Each structure stands twice: as structure tokens, then as C-alpha cells.
Tab-separated table of C-alpha atoms and ligand atoms in Angstrom:
chain	number	residue	atom	x	y	z
A	3	MET	CA	-2.517	-16.694	-0.963
A	4	LYS	CA	-1.709	-19.283	-3.635
A	5	ILE	CA	0.314	-18.291	-6.716
A	6	GLU	CA	-2.492	-19.460	-9.043
A	7	ASP	CA	-4.917	-17.077	-7.342
A	8	CYS	CA	-2.802	-13.972	-7.771
A	9	ILE	CA	-3.257	-13.625	-11.533
A	10	ALA	CA	-6.441	-11.599	-11.063
A	11	ASP	CA	-4.402	-8.931	-9.254
A	12	PHE	CA	-2.536	-8.124	-12.469
A	13	GLN	CA	-4.860	-6.113	-14.667
A	14	ILE	CA	-2.988	-6.405	-17.946
A	15	PRO	CA	-5.408	-7.228	-20.801
A	16	ARG	CA	-5.932	-11.031	-20.709
A	17	TYR	CA	-5.010	-11.578	-24.361
A	18	LEU	CA	-1.447	-10.379	-23.687
A	19	HIS	CA	1.235	-12.802	-22.473
A	20	TYR	CA	3.858	-10.791	-20.652
A	21	MET	CA	7.240	-12.559	-20.528
A	22	ASP	CA	9.575	-9.605	-20.111
A	23	SER	CA	9.715	-9.426	-16.320
A	24	ALA	CA	13.523	-9.312	-16.202
A	25	ALA	CA	13.193	-5.827	-17.718
A	26	THR	CA	10.247	-4.684	-15.566
A	27	SER	CA	7.624	-6.771	-13.847
A	28	LEU	CA	3.905	-6.216	-13.863
A	29	ILE	CA	2.408	-4.545	-10.812
A	30	PRO	CA	-0.473	-5.987	-8.749
A	31	GLU	CA	-3.562	-4.036	-7.678
A	32	PRO	CA	-2.695	-3.870	-3.935
A	33	VAL	CA	0.540	-2.040	-4.812
A	34	ILE	CA	-1.322	0.480	-6.961
A	35	ALA	CA	-3.906	0.884	-4.184
A	36	ALA	CA	-1.236	1.575	-1.542
A	37	MET	CA	0.302	4.302	-3.693
A	38	ASN	CA	-3.094	5.825	-4.467
A	39	GLU	CA	-3.961	5.827	-0.790
A	40	TYR	CA	-0.862	7.902	-0.045
A	41	ASP	CA	-1.622	10.391	-2.837
A	42	ARG	CA	-5.294	10.670	-1.960
A	43	GLN	CA	-5.380	10.477	1.803
A	44	TYR	CA	-2.139	11.395	3.491
A	45	ARG	CA	0.107	13.025	0.916
A	46	ALA	CA	2.786	15.082	2.660
A	47	ASN	CA	6.557	15.289	2.782
A	48	VAL	CA	8.500	13.035	5.152
A	49	GLY	CA	10.782	13.848	8.096
A	50	ARG	CA	10.083	17.551	7.771
A	51	GLY	CA	7.408	18.761	10.141
A	52	MET	CA	4.924	18.125	12.916
A	53	HIS	CA	1.460	18.171	11.322
A	54	ARG	CA	-0.622	14.993	11.269
A	55	LEU	CA	-0.204	14.137	7.612
A	56	THR	CA	3.560	14.435	7.651
A	57	ARG	CA	3.640	12.251	10.754
A	58	VAL	CA	1.625	9.509	9.025
A	59	ALA	CA	3.690	9.734	5.814
A	60	THR	CA	6.957	9.709	7.786
A	61	GLN	CA	5.903	6.604	9.696
A	62	LYS	CA	4.860	4.787	6.507
A	63	TYR	CA	8.137	5.777	4.841
A	64	GLN	CA	10.116	4.434	7.799
A	65	ASP	CA	7.989	1.254	7.819
A	66	ALA	CA	8.803	0.778	4.124
A	67	HIS	CA	12.529	0.783	4.904
A	68	ASP	CA	12.005	-1.678	7.752
A	69	ARG	CA	9.956	-4.051	5.615
A	70	VAL	CA	12.459	-4.081	2.742
A	71	SER	CA	15.359	-4.543	5.202
A	72	SER	CA	13.759	-7.528	6.837
A	73	PHE	CA	12.799	-9.042	3.450
A	74	ILE	CA	16.505	-9.392	2.617
A	75	GLY	CA	17.648	-10.225	6.163
A	76	GLY	CA	19.304	-6.832	6.292
A	77	ASN	CA	17.967	-5.290	9.504
A	78	GLU	CA	21.417	-4.804	10.917
A	79	GLY	CA	22.680	-2.883	7.892
A	80	THR	CA	21.567	0.327	6.173
A	81	THR	CA	18.816	0.133	3.552
A	82	VAL	CA	18.839	3.158	1.259
A	83	PHE	CA	16.086	3.799	-1.280
A	84	THR	CA	17.384	4.723	-4.714
A	85	ARG	CA	15.833	5.112	-8.166
A	86	ASN	CA	17.025	1.697	-9.375
A	87	THR	CA	19.925	-0.801	-9.286
A	88	THR	CA	21.984	1.413	-11.570
A	89	GLU	CA	21.843	4.338	-9.162
A	90	ALA	CA	22.662	2.065	-6.211
A	91	ILE	CA	25.809	0.729	-7.938
A	92	ASN	CA	26.880	4.205	-9.011
A	93	MET	CA	26.522	5.407	-5.414
A	94	VAL	CA	29.069	2.805	-4.317
A	95	ALA	CA	31.402	3.601	-7.235
A	96	ALA	CA	31.274	7.319	-6.424
A	97	GLY	CA	31.238	6.962	-2.651
A	98	LEU	CA	34.119	4.622	-1.782
A	99	ASP	CA	37.456	6.146	-0.872
A	100	TRP	CA	39.526	5.089	-3.908
A	101	HIS	CA	43.282	5.397	-4.189
A	102	SER	CA	45.350	5.029	-7.319
A	103	GLY	CA	46.498	1.387	-7.553
A	104	ASP	CA	43.314	-0.015	-5.974
A	105	ARG	CA	41.825	-2.892	-7.921
A	106	ILE	CA	38.246	-3.849	-8.793
A	107	VAL	CA	37.314	-7.338	-9.936
A	108	THR	CA	34.154	-7.894	-11.936
A	109	THR	CA	33.039	-10.188	-14.752
A	110	GLY	CA	32.414	-10.140	-18.464
A	111	ALA	CA	28.820	-11.265	-17.889
A	112	GLU	CA	27.659	-8.116	-16.108
A	113	HIS	CA	24.827	-5.842	-17.092
A	114	HIS	CA	26.295	-2.494	-18.250
A	115	SER	CA	25.040	-1.005	-14.975
A	116	ASN	CA	27.479	-3.208	-13.070
A	117	LEU	CA	30.337	-2.577	-15.461
A	118	LEU	CA	30.440	1.031	-16.676
A	119	PRO	CA	30.695	2.592	-13.176
A	120	TRP	CA	33.818	0.456	-12.581
A	121	LEU	CA	35.360	1.032	-16.026
A	122	ARG	CA	35.053	4.787	-15.502
A	123	LEU	CA	37.244	4.509	-12.398
A	124	ARG	CA	40.181	3.502	-14.638
A	125	GLN	CA	40.505	7.236	-15.331
A	126	GLU	CA	41.481	7.628	-11.679
A	127	GLY	CA	44.199	5.002	-11.786
A	128	ILE	CA	42.024	2.134	-10.560
A	129	GLU	CA	42.779	-1.277	-12.059
A	130	VAL	CA	39.759	-3.257	-13.301
A	131	GLY	CA	40.139	-7.026	-13.682
A	132	ILE	CA	37.510	-8.890	-15.696
A	133	ILE	CA	36.777	-12.605	-15.264
A	134	GLN	CA	35.174	-14.312	-18.255
A	135	PRO	CA	32.404	-16.878	-17.802
A	136	GLY	CA	32.279	-20.377	-19.248
A	137	GLU	CA	29.702	-21.389	-21.887
A	138	ALA	CA	26.580	-21.482	-19.765
A	139	GLY	CA	27.642	-18.388	-17.835
A	140	ILE	CA	29.173	-20.402	-15.025
A	141	PHE	CA	32.370	-19.156	-13.393
A	142	ASP	CA	35.269	-21.159	-12.181
A	143	ILE	CA	35.705	-20.203	-8.514
A	144	GLU	CA	39.494	-20.583	-8.955
A	145	ALA	CA	39.355	-17.655	-11.370
A	146	PHE	CA	38.151	-15.495	-8.469
A	147	GLU	CA	40.861	-16.935	-6.192
A	148	GLU	CA	43.420	-15.786	-8.739
A	149	ALA	CA	41.911	-12.436	-9.667
A	150	ILE	CA	41.207	-11.153	-6.151
A	151	THR	CA	44.647	-9.904	-5.215
A	152	ALA	CA	45.834	-8.115	-2.063
A	153	ASN	CA	45.207	-4.674	-3.637
A	154	THR	CA	41.606	-5.569	-4.580
A	155	LYS	CA	39.282	-3.120	-2.896
A	156	LEU	CA	36.019	-4.306	-4.381
A	157	VAL	CA	34.550	-7.307	-6.181
A	158	ALA	CA	31.269	-6.718	-8.049
A	159	VAL	CA	29.252	-9.648	-9.379
A	160	SER	CA	25.651	-10.219	-10.388
A	161	HIS	CA	23.856	-12.896	-8.415
A	162	ALA	CA	21.749	-14.043	-11.369
A	163	SER	CA	22.412	-13.276	-15.021
A	164	ASN	CA	19.798	-11.226	-16.871
A	165	VAL	CA	20.804	-12.966	-20.113
A	166	LEU	CA	21.625	-16.578	-19.305
A	167	GLY	CA	19.621	-17.009	-16.104
A	168	THR	CA	22.642	-18.544	-14.348
A	169	VAL	CA	22.818	-18.147	-10.560
A	170	GLN	CA	26.332	-17.670	-9.160
A	171	SER	CA	27.626	-19.115	-5.910
A	172	VAL	CA	28.093	-15.739	-4.290
A	173	ARG	CA	28.768	-17.219	-0.845
A	174	GLU	CA	32.039	-18.745	-2.111
A	175	ILE	CA	33.088	-15.448	-3.670
A	176	ALA	CA	32.194	-13.662	-0.413
A	177	ASP	CA	34.535	-15.964	1.519
A	178	ILE	CA	37.437	-15.136	-0.781
A	179	CYS	CA	36.684	-11.403	-0.490
A	180	LYS	CA	36.613	-11.642	3.272
A	181	ALA	CA	39.950	-13.465	3.391
A	182	ARG	CA	41.578	-10.838	1.118
A	183	GLY	CA	39.962	-7.794	2.770
A	184	ALA	CA	37.956	-6.743	-0.312
A	185	TYR	CA	34.434	-5.347	-0.259
A	186	PHE	CA	31.889	-7.512	-2.062
A	187	LEU	CA	29.047	-5.946	-4.054
A	188	VAL	CA	26.252	-8.174	-5.311
A	189	ASP	CA	23.983	-6.995	-8.107
A	190	GLY	CA	20.758	-8.635	-6.997
A	191	ALA	CA	18.524	-7.146	-9.716
A	192	GLN	CA	17.640	-10.615	-11.017
A	193	SER	CA	17.827	-12.628	-7.789
A	194	ILE	CA	15.880	-10.727	-5.118
A	195	PRO	CA	12.609	-10.819	-7.135
A	196	HIS	CA	12.845	-14.572	-7.711
A	197	PHE	CA	14.133	-16.523	-4.710
A	198	PRO	CA	14.794	-16.030	-0.990
A	199	VAL	CA	17.976	-14.071	-0.323
A	200	ASP	CA	19.533	-13.264	3.019
A	201	ALA	CA	22.062	-10.464	2.607
A	202	ARG	CA	23.965	-11.169	5.799
A	203	ARG	CA	24.200	-14.915	5.237
A	204	MET	CA	25.280	-14.321	1.664
A	205	GLY	CA	28.250	-12.419	3.085
A	206	CYS	CA	28.155	-9.367	0.824
A	207	ASP	CA	28.915	-5.786	1.856
A	208	PHE	CA	26.630	-4.122	-0.685
A	209	LEU	CA	23.461	-5.488	-2.242
A	210	CYS	CA	21.785	-3.547	-5.061
A	211	PHE	CA	18.388	-4.280	-6.618
A	212	SER	CA	15.356	-2.717	-8.281
A	213	GLY	CA	11.801	-2.410	-6.970
A	214	HIS	CA	10.286	-2.312	-10.460
A	215	LYS	CA	11.483	-5.852	-11.203
A	216	MET	CA	9.727	-7.243	-8.121
A	217	LEU	CA	6.145	-5.996	-8.483
A	218	GLY	CA	6.991	-2.490	-7.253
A	219	PRO	CA	6.684	0.841	-9.071
A	220	THR	CA	9.284	2.181	-11.508
A	221	GLY	CA	11.722	4.661	-9.997
A	222	THR	CA	12.405	2.454	-6.974
A	223	GLY	CA	15.600	0.612	-6.107
A	224	ILE	CA	17.654	-0.325	-3.084
A	225	LEU	CA	21.212	-0.064	-1.890
A	226	TRP	CA	21.767	-2.215	1.184
A	227	MET	CA	25.084	-1.787	3.005
A	228	ARG	CA	26.445	-3.978	5.785
A	229	ASP	CA	28.345	-0.908	7.042
A	230	ALA	CA	27.655	2.543	5.683
A	231	VAL	CA	31.242	3.087	4.536
A	232	ILE	CA	30.578	5.257	1.470
A	233	SER	CA	30.231	9.046	1.283
A	234	PRO	CA	26.837	10.220	0.098
A	235	LEU	CA	26.498	11.220	-3.536
A	236	ILE	CA	23.925	13.941	-2.870
A	237	LEU	CA	23.822	16.360	0.048
A	238	GLY	CA	20.972	18.637	1.049
A	239	GLY	CA	17.641	18.576	2.859
A	240	GLY	CA	17.266	15.563	5.114
A	241	THR	CA	20.922	14.492	5.166
A	242	VAL	CA	22.216	16.596	8.057
A	243	GLU	CA	22.180	16.751	11.852
A	244	ASP	CA	23.440	20.342	12.062
A	245	VAL	CA	24.546	23.085	9.679
A	246	THR	CA	26.383	26.377	10.091
A	247	THR	CA	27.648	28.638	7.347
A	248	GLU	CA	31.051	27.078	7.996
A	249	GLY	CA	30.079	23.428	7.636
A	250	TYR	CA	27.705	20.619	8.529
A	251	THR	CA	27.377	17.375	10.444
A	252	LEU	CA	25.786	14.554	8.491
A	253	THR	CA	23.009	12.521	10.016
A	254	GLY	CA	23.223	8.721	10.323
A	255	GLY	CA	21.273	5.799	8.855
A	256	TYR	CA	19.648	5.821	5.435
A	257	LYS	CA	18.798	9.536	5.679
A	258	ARG	CA	22.429	10.453	5.094
A	259	PHE	CA	22.128	8.951	1.592
A	260	GLU	CA	18.658	10.163	0.590
A	261	GLY	CA	19.091	13.898	0.026
A	262	GLY	CA	15.986	15.833	-1.063
A	263	THR	CA	12.355	14.780	-1.136
A	264	PRO	CA	12.301	11.058	-1.915
A	265	ASN	CA	9.903	9.010	-4.044
A	266	ILE	CA	7.445	8.607	-1.159
A	267	SER	CA	4.588	6.898	-2.954
A	268	GLY	CA	7.147	4.669	-4.698
A	269	ALA	CA	8.601	3.596	-1.346
A	270	ILE	CA	5.121	2.840	-0.004
A	271	GLY	CA	4.323	0.858	-3.160
A	272	LEU	CA	7.575	-1.042	-2.914
A	273	ALA	CA	6.833	-2.020	0.686
A	274	GLN	CA	3.429	-3.284	-0.442
A	275	ALA	CA	5.102	-5.298	-3.218
A	276	VAL	CA	7.404	-6.891	-0.647
A	277	LYS	CA	4.409	-7.692	1.532
A	278	TYR	CA	2.716	-9.270	-1.477
A	279	LEU	CA	5.750	-11.476	-2.192
A	280	GLU	CA	6.019	-12.395	1.486
A	281	ASN	CA	2.372	-13.465	1.525
A	282	LEU	CA	3.008	-15.771	-1.419
A	283	GLY	CA	6.320	-16.954	0.036
A	284	MET	CA	9.544	-16.631	-1.942
A	285	ASP	CA	10.047	-20.406	-1.883
A	286	ALA	CA	6.692	-20.832	-3.600
A	287	VAL	CA	7.531	-18.097	-6.125
A	288	PHE	CA	10.792	-19.867	-6.980
A	289	ARG	CA	9.132	-23.302	-7.251
A	290	HIS	CA	6.499	-21.908	-9.602
A	291	GLU	CA	9.136	-20.337	-11.843
A	292	GLN	CA	11.188	-23.536	-11.816
A	293	LYS	CA	8.169	-25.531	-12.953
A	294	LEU	CA	7.578	-23.131	-15.859
A	295	THR	CA	11.261	-22.951	-16.768
A	296	ASP	CA	11.627	-26.712	-16.753
A	297	HIS	CA	8.643	-26.983	-19.099
A	298	LEU	CA	10.025	-24.294	-21.403
A	299	LEU	CA	13.517	-25.829	-21.566
A	300	ALA	CA	12.066	-29.252	-22.364
A	301	GLY	CA	9.896	-27.724	-25.109
A	302	LEU	CA	12.752	-25.757	-26.680
A	303	ALA	CA	15.054	-28.799	-26.604
A	304	GLY	CA	12.657	-30.548	-28.986
A	305	ILE	CA	12.723	-27.821	-31.658
A	306	GLU	CA	15.239	-28.081	-34.453
A	307	ASN	CA	17.233	-24.874	-35.178
A	308	VAL	CA	16.826	-23.580	-31.622
A	309	THR	CA	19.890	-23.094	-29.405
A	310	VAL	CA	19.457	-22.268	-25.725
A	311	HIS	CA	22.238	-20.111	-24.252
A	312	GLY	CA	22.682	-20.792	-20.572
A	313	PRO	CA	22.132	-23.804	-18.316
A	314	GLU	CA	19.974	-26.423	-20.022
A	315	ASN	CA	18.305	-27.580	-16.839
A	316	VAL	CA	16.709	-25.777	-13.925
A	317	LYS	CA	19.571	-26.342	-11.518
A	318	ASN	CA	21.127	-23.034	-10.477
A	319	ARG	CA	19.052	-20.890	-12.754
A	320	ILE	CA	16.105	-18.498	-12.704
A	321	GLY	CA	13.278	-18.236	-15.219
A	322	VAL	CA	15.312	-16.176	-17.681
A	323	VAL	CA	15.813	-18.225	-20.842
A	324	SER	CA	17.819	-16.884	-23.788
A	325	PHE	CA	17.889	-18.597	-27.129
A	326	THR	CA	18.438	-18.101	-30.828
A	327	ILE	CA	16.895	-19.636	-33.937
A	328	ASP	CA	19.216	-20.271	-36.887
A	329	LYS	CA	18.946	-17.748	-39.712
A	330	ILE	CA	16.453	-15.436	-38.069
A	331	HIS	CA	17.286	-12.244	-36.177
A	332	PRO	CA	16.143	-12.161	-32.523
A	333	HIS	CA	14.306	-8.847	-33.138
A	334	GLU	CA	12.306	-10.546	-35.890
A	335	ILE	CA	11.395	-13.450	-33.631
A	336	ALA	CA	10.256	-11.019	-30.923
A	337	TYR	CA	8.151	-9.146	-33.467
A	338	LEU	CA	6.578	-12.378	-34.773
A	339	LEU	CA	5.805	-13.637	-31.259
A	340	ASP	CA	3.936	-10.417	-30.582
A	341	GLU	CA	2.144	-10.387	-33.955
A	342	ARG	CA	1.109	-14.046	-33.950
A	343	ALA	CA	0.386	-14.752	-30.313
A	344	ALA	CA	0.607	-11.479	-28.320
A	345	ILE	CA	3.637	-12.881	-26.491
A	346	LEU	CA	5.860	-10.069	-25.236
A	347	VAL	CA	9.557	-10.868	-24.872
A	348	ARG	CA	12.828	-8.982	-25.143
A	349	SER	CA	15.410	-9.315	-27.912
A	350	GLY	CA	18.876	-7.890	-28.506
A	351	ASP	CA	21.945	-7.480	-26.303
A	352	HIS	CA	20.073	-7.013	-22.990
A	353	CYS	CA	22.557	-4.297	-21.925
A	354	CYS	CA	25.316	-6.929	-21.930
A	355	ILE	CA	27.329	-6.162	-25.075
A	356	PRO	CA	30.626	-7.625	-23.723
A	357	LEU	CA	28.875	-10.910	-22.869
A	358	MET	CA	27.312	-11.088	-26.332
A	359	ARG	CA	30.750	-10.541	-27.905
A	360	HIS	CA	32.250	-13.198	-25.645
A	361	LEU	CA	29.574	-15.693	-26.678
A	362	GLY	CA	29.875	-14.741	-30.366
A	363	LEU	CA	26.228	-13.647	-30.517
A	364	GLU	CA	26.480	-10.457	-32.528
A	365	ASN	CA	22.695	-10.063	-32.908
A	366	GLY	CA	22.044	-10.922	-29.304
A	367	THR	CA	19.374	-13.359	-28.195
A	368	LEU	CA	15.681	-13.680	-27.665
A	369	ARG	CA	15.020	-13.583	-23.938
A	370	VAL	CA	11.962	-14.994	-22.241
A	371	SER	CA	11.669	-14.036	-18.583
A	372	LEU	CA	8.974	-15.683	-16.504
A	373	TYR	CA	7.469	-14.619	-13.213
A	374	LEU	CA	4.813	-15.654	-10.752
A	375	TYR	CA	1.869	-14.541	-12.932
A	376	ASN	CA	2.878	-16.698	-15.920
A	377	THR	CA	1.203	-20.070	-16.479
A	378	LEU	CA	2.016	-23.425	-18.062
A	379	GLU	CA	-0.609	-22.699	-20.737
A	380	GLU	CA	1.257	-19.535	-21.702
A	381	VAL	CA	4.530	-21.468	-21.906
A	382	ASP	CA	2.806	-24.030	-24.164
A	383	LEU	CA	1.599	-21.235	-26.426
A	384	LEU	CA	5.145	-19.861	-26.548
A	385	ILE	CA	6.621	-23.254	-27.475
A	386	GLU	CA	4.006	-23.816	-30.211
A	387	THR	CA	4.612	-20.374	-31.695
A	388	ILE	CA	8.392	-20.798	-31.599
A	389	GLU	CA	7.958	-24.139	-33.398
A	390	GLU	CA	6.002	-22.365	-36.150
A	391	ILE	CA	8.562	-19.579	-36.478
A	392	ALA	CA	11.489	-22.031	-36.530
A	393	ARG	CA	9.743	-23.975	-39.312
A	394	ILE	CA	9.477	-20.925	-41.587
A	395	ALA	CA	13.029	-19.719	-40.833
B	14	PLP	C1	21.522	-7.886	-13.599
B	14	PLP	C2	21.039	-6.468	-13.763
B	14	PLP	N1	21.720	-5.476	-13.190
B	14	PLP	C3	21.336	-4.206	-13.271
B	14	PLP	C4	20.208	-3.852	-13.970
B	14	PLP	C5	19.794	-2.425	-14.033
B	14	PLP	O1	18.571	-2.256	-13.389
B	14	PLP	P1	17.842	-0.841	-13.415
B	14	PLP	O2	17.565	-0.535	-14.841
B	14	PLP	O3	16.621	-1.037	-12.607
B	14	PLP	O4	18.792	0.118	-12.817
B	14	PLP	C6	19.464	-4.846	-14.601
B	14	PLP	C7	18.279	-4.507	-15.408
B	14	PLP	O5	17.823	-5.236	-16.228
B	14	PLP	C8	19.888	-6.196	-14.480
B	14	PLP	O6	19.203	-7.175	-15.066
């Protein structure tokens, strides 16, 4: 399937121009159909019985794990379904065997979901070192060399910034982590939906991302682990091999980490979303977004009063473009874009208050985030409307 042909699969009213995919993407019809099929035709619990419906549901649920694992080159690791990226990161924060004096290294450009779980560990005597980004959100690799000390147990970095769009060279960070014996967690919430990623080649130990940002349903996320070294956060049905009143033996694989009845239709929908992306090809998805982003950056560069925050060209960036217009609050711009042209974008701090402080952007930014269903015509409409708004500011 060609990217241009997929627009019909997204049944949002045609007069709306959705450019907030970094928050949550739209969902295509085949994903909705796969979830409906489960609810209508073979709804049953998974891994818990012998009747025909539970056998079908269990197989589909297993297939969903296999498909997501292979999508990220993670077949040799453990792929756990979670509610979202936030839950996946918290599972690692709660599940590693921490000792007072251990150190965590993260950055000042992280989404709160990849910062708060680490900051909380300070209460347990864990040191947290923060590396600050340069202007366009780019890090100096030497800063990681310096910050990752012998007592560093974990380094947690986002692959692509949800504010500036910058893509980090995670492979280089992974090499440093490996040399110093630190675990490496990559927050892939903004990378997995947008370009091909191979977890093993990237060299991380944990990869966390969200299904709802990659055409899947809300309430779906993934924690991939190279080795399942964490203790499970939740125990109960489905997580054990054997139980007596004295104790229990945990089961292996993803089941150890998915206590209780999971989001079965969500998992089936997520697998269908992955299949959809695979059919399009992640290289093609990335090329399409680059074309749109290039066009947008060129358009914004020509408007007086507009400042783009983040890389000014498409090298090493995704289709997340943050900018401000002098003398007008980002919330007001977002409101005007909706009112005047039905363009839907996000404004504010984007759950990155420390980054906003670091960049001196107290009101935050306006963030446009493009995906495979956006078109050049929509980007033109955005540029024209921004020109109008900047003129009246
Ligand atoms: C980089 C990054 N990390 C983590 C998250 C949290 O994702 P979720 O809300 O799906 O847990 C987001 C969401 O926008 C994000 O952009």
C-alpha cells in the first residue's frame, strides 16, 4: 500500500487537520475492525482455559506479542504489554534491584514520564545526574562519557524529543553504557512510530513505547527487555508456575510481568497497527514525514516573528516541530489555528517543564506533529494560517 492511499482508512471528518500525533495518533479502520472482531466473534480471556474461544484469543494474544517483538527486532528479548510508555518506565524504576549509592543518568530534555520515576528514587539514596541539552536539543556525547560513572546503574534517554523533534545518537550512548556496566533504557515513544528501529542493534537493555502513538488503541504500550532482570510490579493471575499457601514460583517470559486479565482487544489492535505500518514500510513512513517536515520548516523560516525551537533542517529529526510567535501565547495560537482553519495542534509545556525552563520558554511552545496521514496541502494551509496570525500579533 502507498502512503497516499492510506488516508481513506482514517475516518476523521475531512475538514479537520490533525497535527497532534505526538500526543496520540489517529487510528485506521483495519485496527478498529480487528478489535471489533475480537469483541464480537471470539471474546474470551487468555491463557486461562481449554474451550475453543479462549484458545483462539490466547493464540491471537501470543501472535500480537510476536508481531510487536519482530517489528522492533526484539525476538530474542521479552516483550511485555503495558498501558503506555509511562507504565513501562515505572516498571523498570520499581523493578530493578537498587542499592543506596547507585546512580542514574538522564537528561533535562526528558518527558516527565522519563524523569519523575527516577527523581523519586532519590528518596532511596539513589543519585540522579542530569545532562542538559544544547540549543537544538542536541547532546554532546562527551557529557555522557563524563556523567556515566562506575556507580551508574542505569542511563535513561529519549530517542526522539517530543518537543524539539531531535533524534539522539543512542548507539553511541549504548556503547558507553556497555563499557561502564550500566543498563540503558531508551524512551522510544517518539521514535518507534516514525522510523525503523532495531532494539538489539541499538544496544539498549530496555525499550519503552506507546501503542496509541503508532496507530494503535489507547491503553497500549510496550516494555521490551533484552534480559528480564526486573521484578514484576504486579503479581496475581497469570504470573505464576506454581503456588502453595507458603509461597509461589513465578512463570517466565512476558507472562511474569502481565498480572491479571490484560487489555486483550488492545493487544490485538496494536498488532494490527504494527501490521499496517509494516505494509507501508517504516522507511516510506519516515520519508513521507521528512518531506512534510522539510516543507514546513522552509515555510516557517520565511515568516517574520516566528522562531523554530529545535533543528532547523530535517537531518536527525522527526516531524515534531515546535515554534513560538513573538508576543502571542502558544495557547492562543493553537486556539486560532483551530478556529480559523480547523488545524489541531498542541501548545504548552508538552510535559517537559524542565526543558522549557532550560530554554527560557516560560509559556511553552506551539507543537505541530506530523504523521503518515498528513499531506503537503495541509502543511501549506498551516503555513498560510500561521502567516496570518503572525501578521496580527
Ligand atoms: C518522549 C515521550 N515519553 C513518554 C511519553 C509518555 O507516553 P504515554 O502517555 O503514552 O505514557 C510521551 C508522550 O507524549 C513522550 O512523548
